[in-house]
Short mmCIF file of C-alpha atoms in Angstrom, two decimals:
data_model
loop_
_atom_site.label_atom_id
_atom_site.label_comp_id
_atom_site.label_asym_id
_atom_site.label_seq_id
_atom_site.Cartn_x
_atom_site.Cartn_y
_atom_site.Cartn_z
CA UNK W 914 142.25 119.95 125.98
CA UNK W 915 142.43 118.31 129.39
CA UNK W 916 140.55 115.11 130.13
CA UNK W 917 137.22 115.71 131.87
CA UNK W 918 137.24 115.02 135.58
CA UNK W 919 136.10 111.44 136.17
CA UNK W 920 137.02 108.48 138.34
CA UNK W 921 139.98 106.49 137.16
CA UNK W 922 138.32 103.29 138.28
CA UNK W 923 136.39 101.16 135.79
CA UNK W 924 132.82 100.25 136.75
CA UNK W 925 132.59 97.11 138.86
CA UNK W 926 129.93 95.82 136.49
CA UNK W 927 132.47 95.95 133.65
CA UNK W 928 135.27 94.30 135.60
CA UNK W 929 132.98 91.44 136.60
CA UNK W 930 131.42 91.02 133.15
CA UNK W 931 132.36 87.57 131.71
CA UNK W 932 133.02 89.18 128.32
CA UNK W 933 135.58 91.57 129.88
CA UNK W 934 137.12 88.79 131.95
CA UNK W 935 137.54 86.61 128.86
CA UNK W 936 139.05 89.49 126.85
CA UNK W 937 141.55 90.19 129.63
CA UNK W 938 142.52 86.52 129.94
CA UNK W 939 143.21 86.44 126.19
CA UNK W 940 144.86 89.88 126.33
CA UNK W 941 142.53 90.91 123.51
CA UNK W 942 143.20 94.62 123.89
CA UNK W 943 141.09 95.55 120.86
CA UNK W 944 138.06 94.09 122.61
CA UNK W 945 139.12 95.55 125.98
CA UNK W 946 139.40 99.06 124.52
CA UNK W 947 136.00 98.71 122.84
CA UNK W 948 134.39 97.65 126.13
CA UNK W 949 136.10 100.45 128.05
CA UNK W 950 134.80 102.96 125.52
CA UNK W 951 131.24 101.61 125.48
CA UNK W 952 130.82 100.84 129.18
CA UNK W 953 133.05 103.41 130.90
CA UNK W 954 132.95 106.31 128.44
CA UNK W 955 136.73 106.33 128.07
CA UNK W 956 137.37 107.14 124.43
CA UNK W 957 140.48 106.10 122.44
CA UNK W 958 142.19 109.48 122.91
CA UNK W 959 141.73 109.14 126.70
CA UNK W 960 142.97 105.54 126.59
CA UNK W 961 146.05 106.72 124.73
CA UNK W 962 146.81 109.41 127.35
CA UNK W 963 146.21 107.11 130.31
CA UNK W 964 148.33 104.28 128.91
CA UNK W 965 151.10 106.40 127.34
CA UNK W 966 150.24 105.19 123.83
CA UNK W 967 149.66 107.16 120.66
CA UNK W 968 146.03 107.59 119.52
CA UNK W 969 146.92 105.97 116.19
CA UNK W 970 148.29 102.92 118.00
CA UNK W 971 145.08 102.58 120.02
CA UNK W 972 143.08 102.88 116.79
CA UNK W 973 145.17 100.14 115.14
CA UNK W 974 144.60 97.84 118.12
CA UNK W 975 140.83 98.42 118.09
CA UNK W 976 140.77 97.79 114.33
CA UNK W 977 142.66 94.51 114.82
CA UNK W 978 145.70 95.64 112.82
CA UNK W 979 148.14 95.46 115.74
CA UNK W 980 148.69 93.34 118.83
CA UNK W 981 150.23 94.53 122.08
CA UNK W 982 152.66 91.96 123.46
CA UNK W 983 155.34 93.85 125.42
CA UNK W 984 155.04 93.42 129.18
CA UNK W 985 155.83 97.12 129.73
CA UNK W 986 152.85 98.12 127.60
CA UNK W 987 150.54 95.59 129.27
CA UNK W 988 151.55 96.94 132.68
CA UNK W 989 150.88 100.53 131.50
CA UNK W 990 147.39 99.50 130.33
CA UNK W 991 146.69 97.79 133.66
CA UNK W 992 147.80 100.89 135.57
CA UNK W 993 146.27 103.46 133.22
CA UNK W 994 142.83 101.83 133.00
CA UNK W 995 142.92 100.40 136.54
CA UNK W 996 142.45 96.81 135.40
CA UNK W 997 143.50 94.58 138.32
CA UNK W 998 146.76 92.81 137.64
CA UNK W 999 145.43 89.27 138.02
CA UNK W 1000 142.93 89.85 135.21
CA UNK W 1001 145.81 90.37 132.76
CA UNK W 1002 148.09 87.74 134.24
CA UNK W 1003 150.23 90.29 136.09
CA UNK W 1004 151.33 90.54 139.69
CA UNK W 1005 149.17 92.62 142.03
CA UNK W 1006 149.58 96.30 141.15
CA UNK W 1007 150.67 98.78 143.81
CA UNK W 1008 147.45 100.83 143.50
CA UNK W 1009 145.27 97.78 144.25
CA UNK W 1010 146.11 97.83 147.99
CA UNK W 1011 144.67 100.81 149.90
CA UNK W 1012 147.34 102.56 152.09
CA UNK W 1013 145.31 101.77 155.21
CA UNK W 1014 145.68 98.05 154.51
CA UNK W 1015 149.40 98.10 153.76
CA UNK W 1016 151.29 96.13 156.39
CA UNK W 1017 154.68 97.47 157.42
CA UNK W 1018 156.93 94.85 159.04
CA UNK W 1019 158.13 96.13 162.41
CA UNK W 1020 160.61 93.79 164.00
CA UNK W 1021 162.86 93.17 160.96
CA UNK W 1022 163.09 96.92 160.33
CA UNK W 1023 164.03 97.59 163.95
CA UNK W 1024 166.70 94.90 163.90
CA UNK W 1025 168.12 96.22 160.63
CA UNK W 1026 168.23 99.78 161.94
CA UNK W 1027 169.98 98.78 165.16
CA UNK W 1028 172.55 96.79 163.23
CA UNK W 1029 173.31 99.76 160.97
CA UNK W 1030 173.40 102.48 163.64
CA UNK W 1031 177.01 101.86 164.81
CA UNK W 1032 178.23 102.04 161.20
CA UNK W 1033 176.27 105.21 160.39
CA UNK W 1034 177.40 106.89 163.61
CA UNK W 1035 181.02 106.51 162.54
CA UNK W 1036 180.52 108.22 159.18
CA UNK W 1037 180.71 112.01 158.64
CA UNK W 1038 177.53 113.82 157.67
CA UNK W 1039 176.88 115.16 154.19
CA UNK W 1040 177.71 118.73 155.26
CA UNK W 1041 181.11 117.63 156.59
CA UNK W 1042 181.77 115.79 153.32
CA UNK W 1043 181.13 119.06 151.47
CA UNK W 1044 183.52 120.98 153.76
CA UNK W 1045 186.25 118.38 153.32
CA UNK W 1046 185.76 118.47 149.55
CA UNK W 1047 186.36 122.25 149.55
CA UNK W 1048 189.55 121.83 151.55
CA UNK W 1049 190.92 118.97 149.44
CA UNK W 1050 193.51 119.42 146.72
CA UNK W 1051 191.77 119.26 143.37
CA UNK W 1052 194.66 119.51 140.94
CA UNK W 1053 193.80 117.82 137.69
CA UNK W 1054 196.02 116.36 135.01
CA UNK W 1055 195.68 114.14 131.98
CA UNK W 1056 196.40 111.14 134.21
CA UNK W 1057 193.38 112.07 136.37
CA UNK W 1058 191.16 111.94 133.31
CA UNK W 1059 192.71 108.60 132.31
CA UNK W 1060 191.89 107.20 135.76
CA UNK W 1061 188.28 108.34 135.47
CA UNK W 1062 187.99 106.79 132.00
CA UNK W 1063 189.43 103.55 133.34
CA UNK W 1064 186.78 103.45 136.08
CA UNK W 1065 184.04 103.94 133.48
CA UNK W 1066 185.32 100.96 131.49
CA UNK W 1067 185.26 98.91 134.68
CA UNK W 1068 181.69 100.06 135.43
CA UNK W 1069 180.52 98.85 132.01
CA UNK W 1070 182.20 95.47 132.51
CA UNK W 1071 180.52 95.03 135.89
CA UNK W 1072 177.19 96.18 134.43
CA UNK W 1073 177.36 93.37 131.85
CA UNK W 1074 178.21 90.80 134.51
CA UNK W 1075 175.91 91.82 137.37
CA UNK W 1076 173.48 94.51 136.16
CA UNK W 1077 173.39 98.15 137.14
CA UNK W 1078 171.16 98.18 140.24
CA UNK W 1079 173.96 97.96 142.83
CA UNK W 1080 176.37 99.81 140.57
CA UNK W 1081 174.25 102.94 140.18
CA UNK W 1082 175.08 104.69 143.51
CA UNK W 1083 178.81 104.57 142.72
CA UNK W 1084 178.26 105.87 139.17
CA UNK W 1085 176.00 108.70 140.34
CA UNK W 1086 178.50 109.60 143.06
CA UNK W 1087 181.30 109.85 140.54
CA UNK W 1088 179.09 111.86 138.19
CA UNK W 1089 178.43 114.40 140.96
CA UNK W 1090 182.15 114.53 141.73
CA UNK W 1091 182.99 115.33 138.09
CA UNK W 1092 180.21 117.92 137.89
CA UNK W 1093 181.66 119.60 141.00
CA UNK W 1094 185.07 119.69 139.31
CA UNK W 1095 183.48 121.44 136.35
CA UNK W 1096 182.35 124.30 138.59
CA UNK W 1097 185.95 125.49 138.90
CA UNK W 1098 187.98 127.25 136.25
CA UNK W 1099 189.99 124.78 134.17
CA UNK W 1100 192.15 124.99 131.05
CA UNK W 1101 190.12 124.20 127.95
CA UNK W 1102 191.52 120.66 127.36
CA UNK W 1103 190.82 119.60 130.95
CA UNK W 1104 187.39 121.22 130.96
CA UNK W 1105 186.38 119.45 127.75
CA UNK W 1106 187.81 116.19 129.05
CA UNK W 1107 185.72 116.49 132.22
CA UNK W 1108 182.59 117.23 130.18
CA UNK W 1109 183.25 114.16 128.06
CA UNK W 1110 183.60 112.00 131.18
CA UNK W 1111 180.47 113.53 132.72
CA UNK W 1112 178.57 112.74 129.50
CA UNK W 1113 179.69 109.11 129.68
CA UNK W 1114 178.77 108.80 133.36
CA UNK W 1115 175.34 110.35 132.71
CA UNK W 1116 174.74 107.92 129.84
CA UNK W 1117 175.80 104.99 132.02
CA UNK W 1118 173.43 106.15 134.77
CA UNK W 1119 170.63 106.42 132.23
CA UNK W 1120 171.46 102.96 130.98
CA UNK W 1121 171.19 101.46 134.47
CA UNK W 1122 167.74 103.05 134.87
CA UNK W 1123 166.73 101.80 131.41
CA UNK W 1124 167.85 98.28 132.32
CA UNK W 1125 165.71 98.60 135.47
CA UNK W 1126 162.76 99.75 133.29
CA UNK W 1127 162.61 103.09 135.10
CA UNK W 1128 162.17 104.90 131.85
CA UNK W 1129 161.50 108.46 133.00
CA UNK W 1130 164.69 108.53 135.07
CA UNK W 1131 166.62 106.99 132.20
CA UNK W 1132 165.38 109.63 129.78
CA UNK W 1133 166.39 112.43 132.17
CA UNK W 1134 169.98 111.18 132.41
CA UNK W 1135 170.21 110.47 128.69
CA UNK W 1136 169.07 114.05 128.03
CA UNK W 1137 171.70 115.37 130.44
CA UNK W 1138 174.35 113.29 128.69
CA UNK W 1139 173.24 114.65 125.33
CA UNK W 1140 173.62 118.23 126.56
CA UNK W 1141 177.11 117.59 127.93
CA UNK W 1142 178.22 116.01 124.65
CA UNK W 1143 176.73 118.90 122.67
CA UNK W 1144 178.69 121.41 124.79
CA UNK W 1145 181.96 119.95 123.43
CA UNK W 1146 180.50 119.22 119.96
CA UNK W 1147 181.11 115.48 120.29
CA UNK W 1148 178.64 114.44 117.61
CA UNK W 1149 179.59 110.79 117.60
CA UNK W 1150 178.77 110.56 121.29
CA UNK W 1151 175.55 112.48 120.74
CA UNK W 1152 174.67 109.82 118.17
CA UNK W 1153 175.44 107.15 120.76
CA UNK W 1154 173.09 108.69 123.34
CA UNK W 1155 170.31 109.12 120.79
CA UNK W 1156 170.75 105.47 119.82
CA UNK W 1157 170.27 104.48 123.48
CA UNK W 1158 167.08 106.54 123.62
CA UNK W 1159 165.90 104.89 120.40
CA UNK W 1160 166.40 101.42 121.88
CA UNK W 1161 164.46 102.46 124.97
CA UNK W 1162 161.60 103.65 122.77
CA UNK W 1163 161.38 100.20 121.13
CA UNK W 1164 161.01 98.66 124.60
CA UNK W 1165 158.26 101.15 125.38
CA UNK W 1166 156.47 100.16 122.15
CA UNK W 1167 156.96 103.61 120.68
CA UNK W 1168 158.46 102.69 117.30
CA UNK W 1169 157.75 106.11 115.79
CA UNK W 1170 159.85 107.74 118.51
CA UNK W 1171 162.52 105.05 118.07
CA UNK W 1172 162.83 105.75 114.35
CA UNK W 1173 162.95 109.53 114.83
CA UNK W 1174 165.67 109.23 117.49
CA UNK W 1175 167.89 106.85 115.52
CA UNK W 1176 167.49 108.97 112.37
CA UNK W 1177 168.71 111.98 114.37
CA UNK W 1178 171.58 109.84 115.65
CA UNK W 1179 172.62 108.98 112.10
CA UNK W 1180 172.47 112.65 111.10
CA UNK W 1181 174.80 113.54 113.97
CA UNK W 1182 177.21 110.72 113.12
CA UNK W 1183 177.39 111.61 109.44
CA UNK W 1184 178.06 115.27 110.22
CA UNK W 1185 180.92 114.38 112.59
CA UNK W 1186 184.52 114.27 111.44
CA UNK W 1187 186.01 110.77 111.55
CA UNK W 1188 182.90 108.73 112.28
CA UNK W 1189 183.97 105.11 111.95
CA UNK W 1190 182.22 102.29 110.07
CA UNK W 1191 181.64 100.44 113.37
CA UNK W 1192 179.60 103.36 114.70
CA UNK W 1193 177.59 103.56 111.46
CA UNK W 1194 176.98 99.79 111.55
CA UNK W 1195 175.65 99.98 115.12
CA UNK W 1196 173.33 102.86 114.21
CA UNK W 1197 172.03 101.06 111.12
CA UNK W 1198 171.14 98.06 113.31
CA UNK W 1199 169.24 100.31 115.72
CA UNK W 1200 167.38 101.66 112.70
CA UNK W 1201 166.53 98.07 111.74
CA UNK W 1202 165.07 97.51 115.22
CA UNK W 1203 162.82 100.57 114.83
CA UNK W 1204 161.58 99.53 111.37
CA UNK W 1205 161.02 95.95 112.55
CA UNK W 1206 158.94 97.16 115.51
CA UNK W 1207 156.86 99.17 113.02
CA UNK W 1208 156.48 96.05 110.88
CA UNK W 1209 158.24 97.61 107.86
CA UNK W 1210 159.84 94.52 106.31
CA UNK W 1211 161.53 96.18 103.33
CA UNK W 1212 162.99 99.04 105.37
CA UNK W 1213 164.20 96.57 108.02
CA UNK W 1214 166.04 94.45 105.45
CA UNK W 1215 167.58 97.57 103.90
CA UNK W 1216 168.86 98.75 107.29
CA UNK W 1217 170.26 95.28 108.07
CA UNK W 1218 172.08 95.27 104.73
CA UNK W 1219 173.55 98.71 105.50
CA UNK W 1220 174.74 97.51 108.91
CA UNK W 1221 176.56 94.56 107.35
CA UNK W 1222 178.02 96.74 104.59
CA UNK W 1223 179.43 99.22 107.11
CA UNK W 1224 180.73 96.41 109.32
CA UNK W 1225 182.59 94.98 106.32
CA UNK W 1226 184.46 98.30 105.99
CA UNK W 1227 185.96 98.11 109.48
CA UNK W 1228 189.76 97.99 109.63
CA UNK W 1229 192.12 97.50 112.56
CA UNK W 1230 193.41 101.09 112.34
CA UNK W 1231 190.00 102.73 112.79
CA UNK W 1232 189.86 105.28 115.65
CA UNK W 1233 186.78 103.68 117.20
CA UNK W 1234 185.44 105.34 120.37
CA UNK W 1235 185.70 103.05 123.39
CA UNK W 1236 181.92 103.01 123.83
CA UNK W 1237 181.33 101.18 120.52
CA UNK W 1238 183.89 98.40 121.05
CA UNK W 1239 181.09 96.08 122.23
CA UNK W 1240 179.65 96.01 118.70
CA UNK W 1241 181.69 93.06 117.44
CA UNK W 1242 180.78 90.34 114.96
CA UNK W 1243 178.73 88.20 117.39
CA UNK W 1244 176.77 91.33 118.37
CA UNK W 1245 176.12 92.16 114.71
CA UNK W 1246 174.89 88.62 114.09
CA UNK W 1247 172.64 88.39 117.16
CA UNK W 1248 171.13 91.83 116.49
CA UNK W 1249 170.44 90.76 112.90
CA UNK W 1250 168.63 87.72 114.25
CA UNK W 1251 166.65 89.82 116.72
CA UNK W 1252 165.59 92.23 113.96
CA UNK W 1253 164.30 89.29 111.90
CA UNK W 1254 162.62 87.94 115.03
CA UNK W 1255 160.82 91.24 115.60
CA UNK W 1256 159.42 90.90 112.06
CA UNK W 1257 158.22 87.38 112.83
CA UNK W 1258 160.84 85.84 110.50
CA UNK W 1259 161.71 83.09 112.95
CA UNK W 1260 163.30 80.78 110.36
CA UNK W 1261 165.89 83.47 109.57
CA UNK W 1262 166.31 84.56 113.17
CA UNK W 1263 166.92 81.22 114.89
CA UNK W 1264 170.26 80.14 113.32
CA UNK W 1265 171.70 83.65 113.62
CA UNK W 1266 170.90 84.04 117.32
CA UNK W 1267 172.07 80.49 118.04
CA UNK W 1268 175.41 81.07 116.28
CA UNK W 1269 176.04 84.37 118.09
CA UNK W 1270 175.09 82.86 121.44
CA UNK W 1271 177.69 80.12 121.03
CA UNK W 1272 180.38 82.79 120.54
CA UNK W 1273 179.26 85.19 123.24
CA UNK W 1274 181.59 85.80 126.19
CA UNK W 1275 180.64 83.70 129.21
CA UNK W 1276 180.98 86.63 131.66
CA UNK W 1277 178.33 88.73 129.86
CA UNK W 1278 175.47 87.28 131.92
CA UNK W 1279 172.86 89.82 130.87
CA UNK W 1280 173.61 89.56 127.16
CA UNK W 1281 173.61 85.76 127.26
CA UNK W 1282 170.29 85.69 129.12
CA UNK W 1283 168.61 88.24 126.83
CA UNK W 1284 169.76 86.51 123.67
CA UNK W 1285 168.91 83.03 124.96
CA UNK W 1286 165.32 84.11 125.66
CA UNK W 1287 165.14 85.59 122.17
CA UNK W 1288 166.35 82.27 120.77
CA UNK W 1289 163.77 80.38 122.83
CA UNK W 1290 161.01 82.63 121.51
CA UNK W 1291 162.01 82.04 117.88
CA UNK W 1292 162.19 78.29 118.48
CA UNK W 1293 158.73 78.39 120.02
CA UNK W 1294 157.42 80.33 117.01
CA UNK W 1295 158.77 77.52 114.79
CA UNK W 1296 156.93 74.89 116.81
CA UNK W 1297 160.06 73.55 118.52
CA UNK W 1298 158.64 73.41 122.02
CA UNK W 1299 161.22 71.02 123.49
CA UNK W 1300 164.16 73.02 122.11
CA UNK W 1301 162.64 76.32 123.24
CA UNK W 1302 162.18 75.12 126.80
CA UNK W 1303 165.67 73.62 126.88
CA UNK W 1304 167.19 76.89 125.63
CA UNK W 1305 165.24 78.87 128.23
CA UNK W 1306 166.33 76.50 131.01
CA UNK W 1307 169.97 76.94 129.99
CA UNK W 1308 169.49 80.72 130.29
CA UNK W 1309 168.21 80.61 133.87
CA UNK W 1310 171.67 80.57 135.60
CA UNK W 1311 172.71 83.70 133.67
CA UNK W 1312 169.35 85.36 134.42
CA UNK W 1313 169.76 84.58 138.12
CA UNK W 1314 173.30 85.98 138.14
CA UNK W 1315 172.35 89.45 136.94
CA UNK W 1316 169.99 92.06 138.39
CA UNK W 1317 168.12 93.26 135.31
CA UNK W 1318 164.44 94.03 134.90
CA UNK W 1319 164.94 93.83 131.13
CA UNK W 1320 166.00 90.20 131.50
CA UNK W 1321 163.03 89.59 133.81
CA UNK W 1322 160.72 91.12 131.21
CA UNK W 1323 162.00 88.84 128.44
CA UNK W 1324 161.67 85.85 130.75
CA UNK W 1325 158.07 86.77 131.62
CA UNK W 1326 157.20 87.23 127.93
CA UNK W 1327 158.51 83.76 127.11
CA UNK W 1328 156.71 82.28 130.11
CA UNK W 1329 153.44 83.86 128.96
CA UNK W 1330 153.94 82.50 125.44
CA UNK W 1331 154.07 78.99 126.94
CA UNK W 1332 150.45 79.33 128.13
CA UNK W 1333 148.95 77.08 125.40
CA UNK W 1334 151.51 74.36 126.21
CA UNK W 1335 151.35 74.34 130.01
CA UNK W 1336 150.53 70.63 130.23
CA UNK W 1337 153.32 69.53 127.89
CA UNK W 1338 156.23 67.78 129.65
CA UNK W 1339 158.82 70.25 128.35
CA UNK W 1340 156.81 73.25 129.64
CA UNK W 1341 156.21 71.55 132.99
CA UNK W 1342 159.95 70.86 133.34
CA UNK W 1343 160.81 74.46 132.47
CA UNK W 1344 158.34 75.88 134.98
CA UNK W 1345 159.72 73.57 137.68
CA UNK W 1346 163.29 74.70 136.96
CA UNK W 1347 162.15 78.32 136.83
CA UNK W 1348 160.55 78.07 140.27
CA UNK W 1349 163.81 76.68 141.64
CA UNK W 1350 166.10 79.27 140.03
CA UNK W 1351 163.93 82.40 140.09
CA UNK W 1352 160.88 81.79 142.31
CA UNK W 1353 159.93 85.49 142.40
CA UNK W 1354 159.39 85.52 138.63
CA UNK W 1355 156.51 83.04 138.89
CA UNK W 1356 153.46 83.98 140.95
CA UNK W 1357 150.77 81.59 142.05
CA UNK W 1358 150.73 77.85 142.63
CA UNK W 1359 152.25 75.33 140.25
CA UNK W 1360 150.02 74.35 137.36
CA UNK W 1361 148.88 70.72 136.95
#
C-alpha cells in the first residue's frame, strides 16, 4: 500500500517545540519517533519507509531496546523526516536551501572554463574515440589479460593509499573497455578471462562508491560484478562480492541484510572447488560483524572462533585468489577487535586493535585511519579520555591523506562521542588539531 499523499515537512510547531528540540539535541530517536507519530501523523511504518529502516527496527527504537548511532542512519532520518540538520548536529542538508536562494559563483566558474577550453579543444570527441576504437587492432592474448590484472592490483594499492574518488574514472573507463572487448567473438579461455577481469573492475568500482558512501551506486556495481562472476561460475569471487555487500549493509545499519548476504557468501564458498582457508576466515569475520551489529554475543564469538580456526589452517602452498591476500594476521586481529567493539566489549577490543595498528603498513592510509578511530572509540568507552584523544590526533595525518567518506564518518562519530567532554583539556586539544588538519570536518565556531 502506498503512503497517503501528505507534505514531507514536519509542522513548524513540532520543530520549534522545546521537547522536540531537546530530543534532537540528545539524538533520542525513540522520543523523536513518538513525537513525529503523535504530532505529524507519521506512523512507524511510514517512518521506516522514509528513513530506509525496517519497521521492526523503528519499533525497537521506540521501545527503547535499540539506539541509532551511525552517522549514515542519522542523516537518513534527517532527510526522510525533514528535520533540519542543525537540530541533529549535522551540516545543513541540501533540501534546506530553496533553489531560488542557491548562489552560483560566476567569476571562478568562468575563469576555470576559459583555462580548460584550450585543453578540451585539442581532444577528440567521444564519437571519434568510438570510431578509432573500431579501427584499432584488438588482438588479445594471455599477456593482455596479465597486463589488465596487473593494473587492477595497482588500482587497489592506490585505493588504500589515496581513496577511490580520483581513481574511479580510470577504473570505470577500463571496465567499459573490457566490456567492449567482450562484445566480440573470443575463444572460451579469453572470454572467461575477460569476464573475470570485468567482474573485478565492477567490484572495485562498487567499492569506491561504497567508500564514498554512495550506497545505491555501489550496490548496482556489486550486482553487476556478481552477474559477471556467475557467468563463469567463479563461486569464490561471488562469495567475495556478497561479502562486500554484507559489509556495506552493516554500515547502513541493516544487520539482517548483512547476515543474509554473508550467509549466502559462505554457501557459495563452500560449494566451490578449492576454496582456501583464508577465504573462509575472511567470510567468518564478516559474519561476526553482522552478528555483532545485531547484538548477538554468542553468535559473534562463535564466528570469531571459526575465523581464527580457519586462519590457523592456512599454509604457504594455498592457491589463494589475489583479492583475499589483504586478509593477513594484522587484519584478522584488528577485525576481531572491531567485532568485540561493536558488541561493546571495549576491554577485549582495545589491546587487539592497538596491536594490529602497530603492525599495519604505513602506506595504507585509509586502513590506519579507520582502525585508529576504532581504537580511540574503545579507549573512550573505557574512560581513557586522554589516550583516546591522543590516538585520534595521531590518526589525523592519515585521514587527511586519503579521500574517504567512510573515514570522515568514523571521525565524525568519534567527534560526536566527545560531546560530554568538550571542556576537558584533551578534547580541546583534539578539536584544535582537527580544525588545523581537517577544517571541513568541523562546522561552527570553536567551543569554549
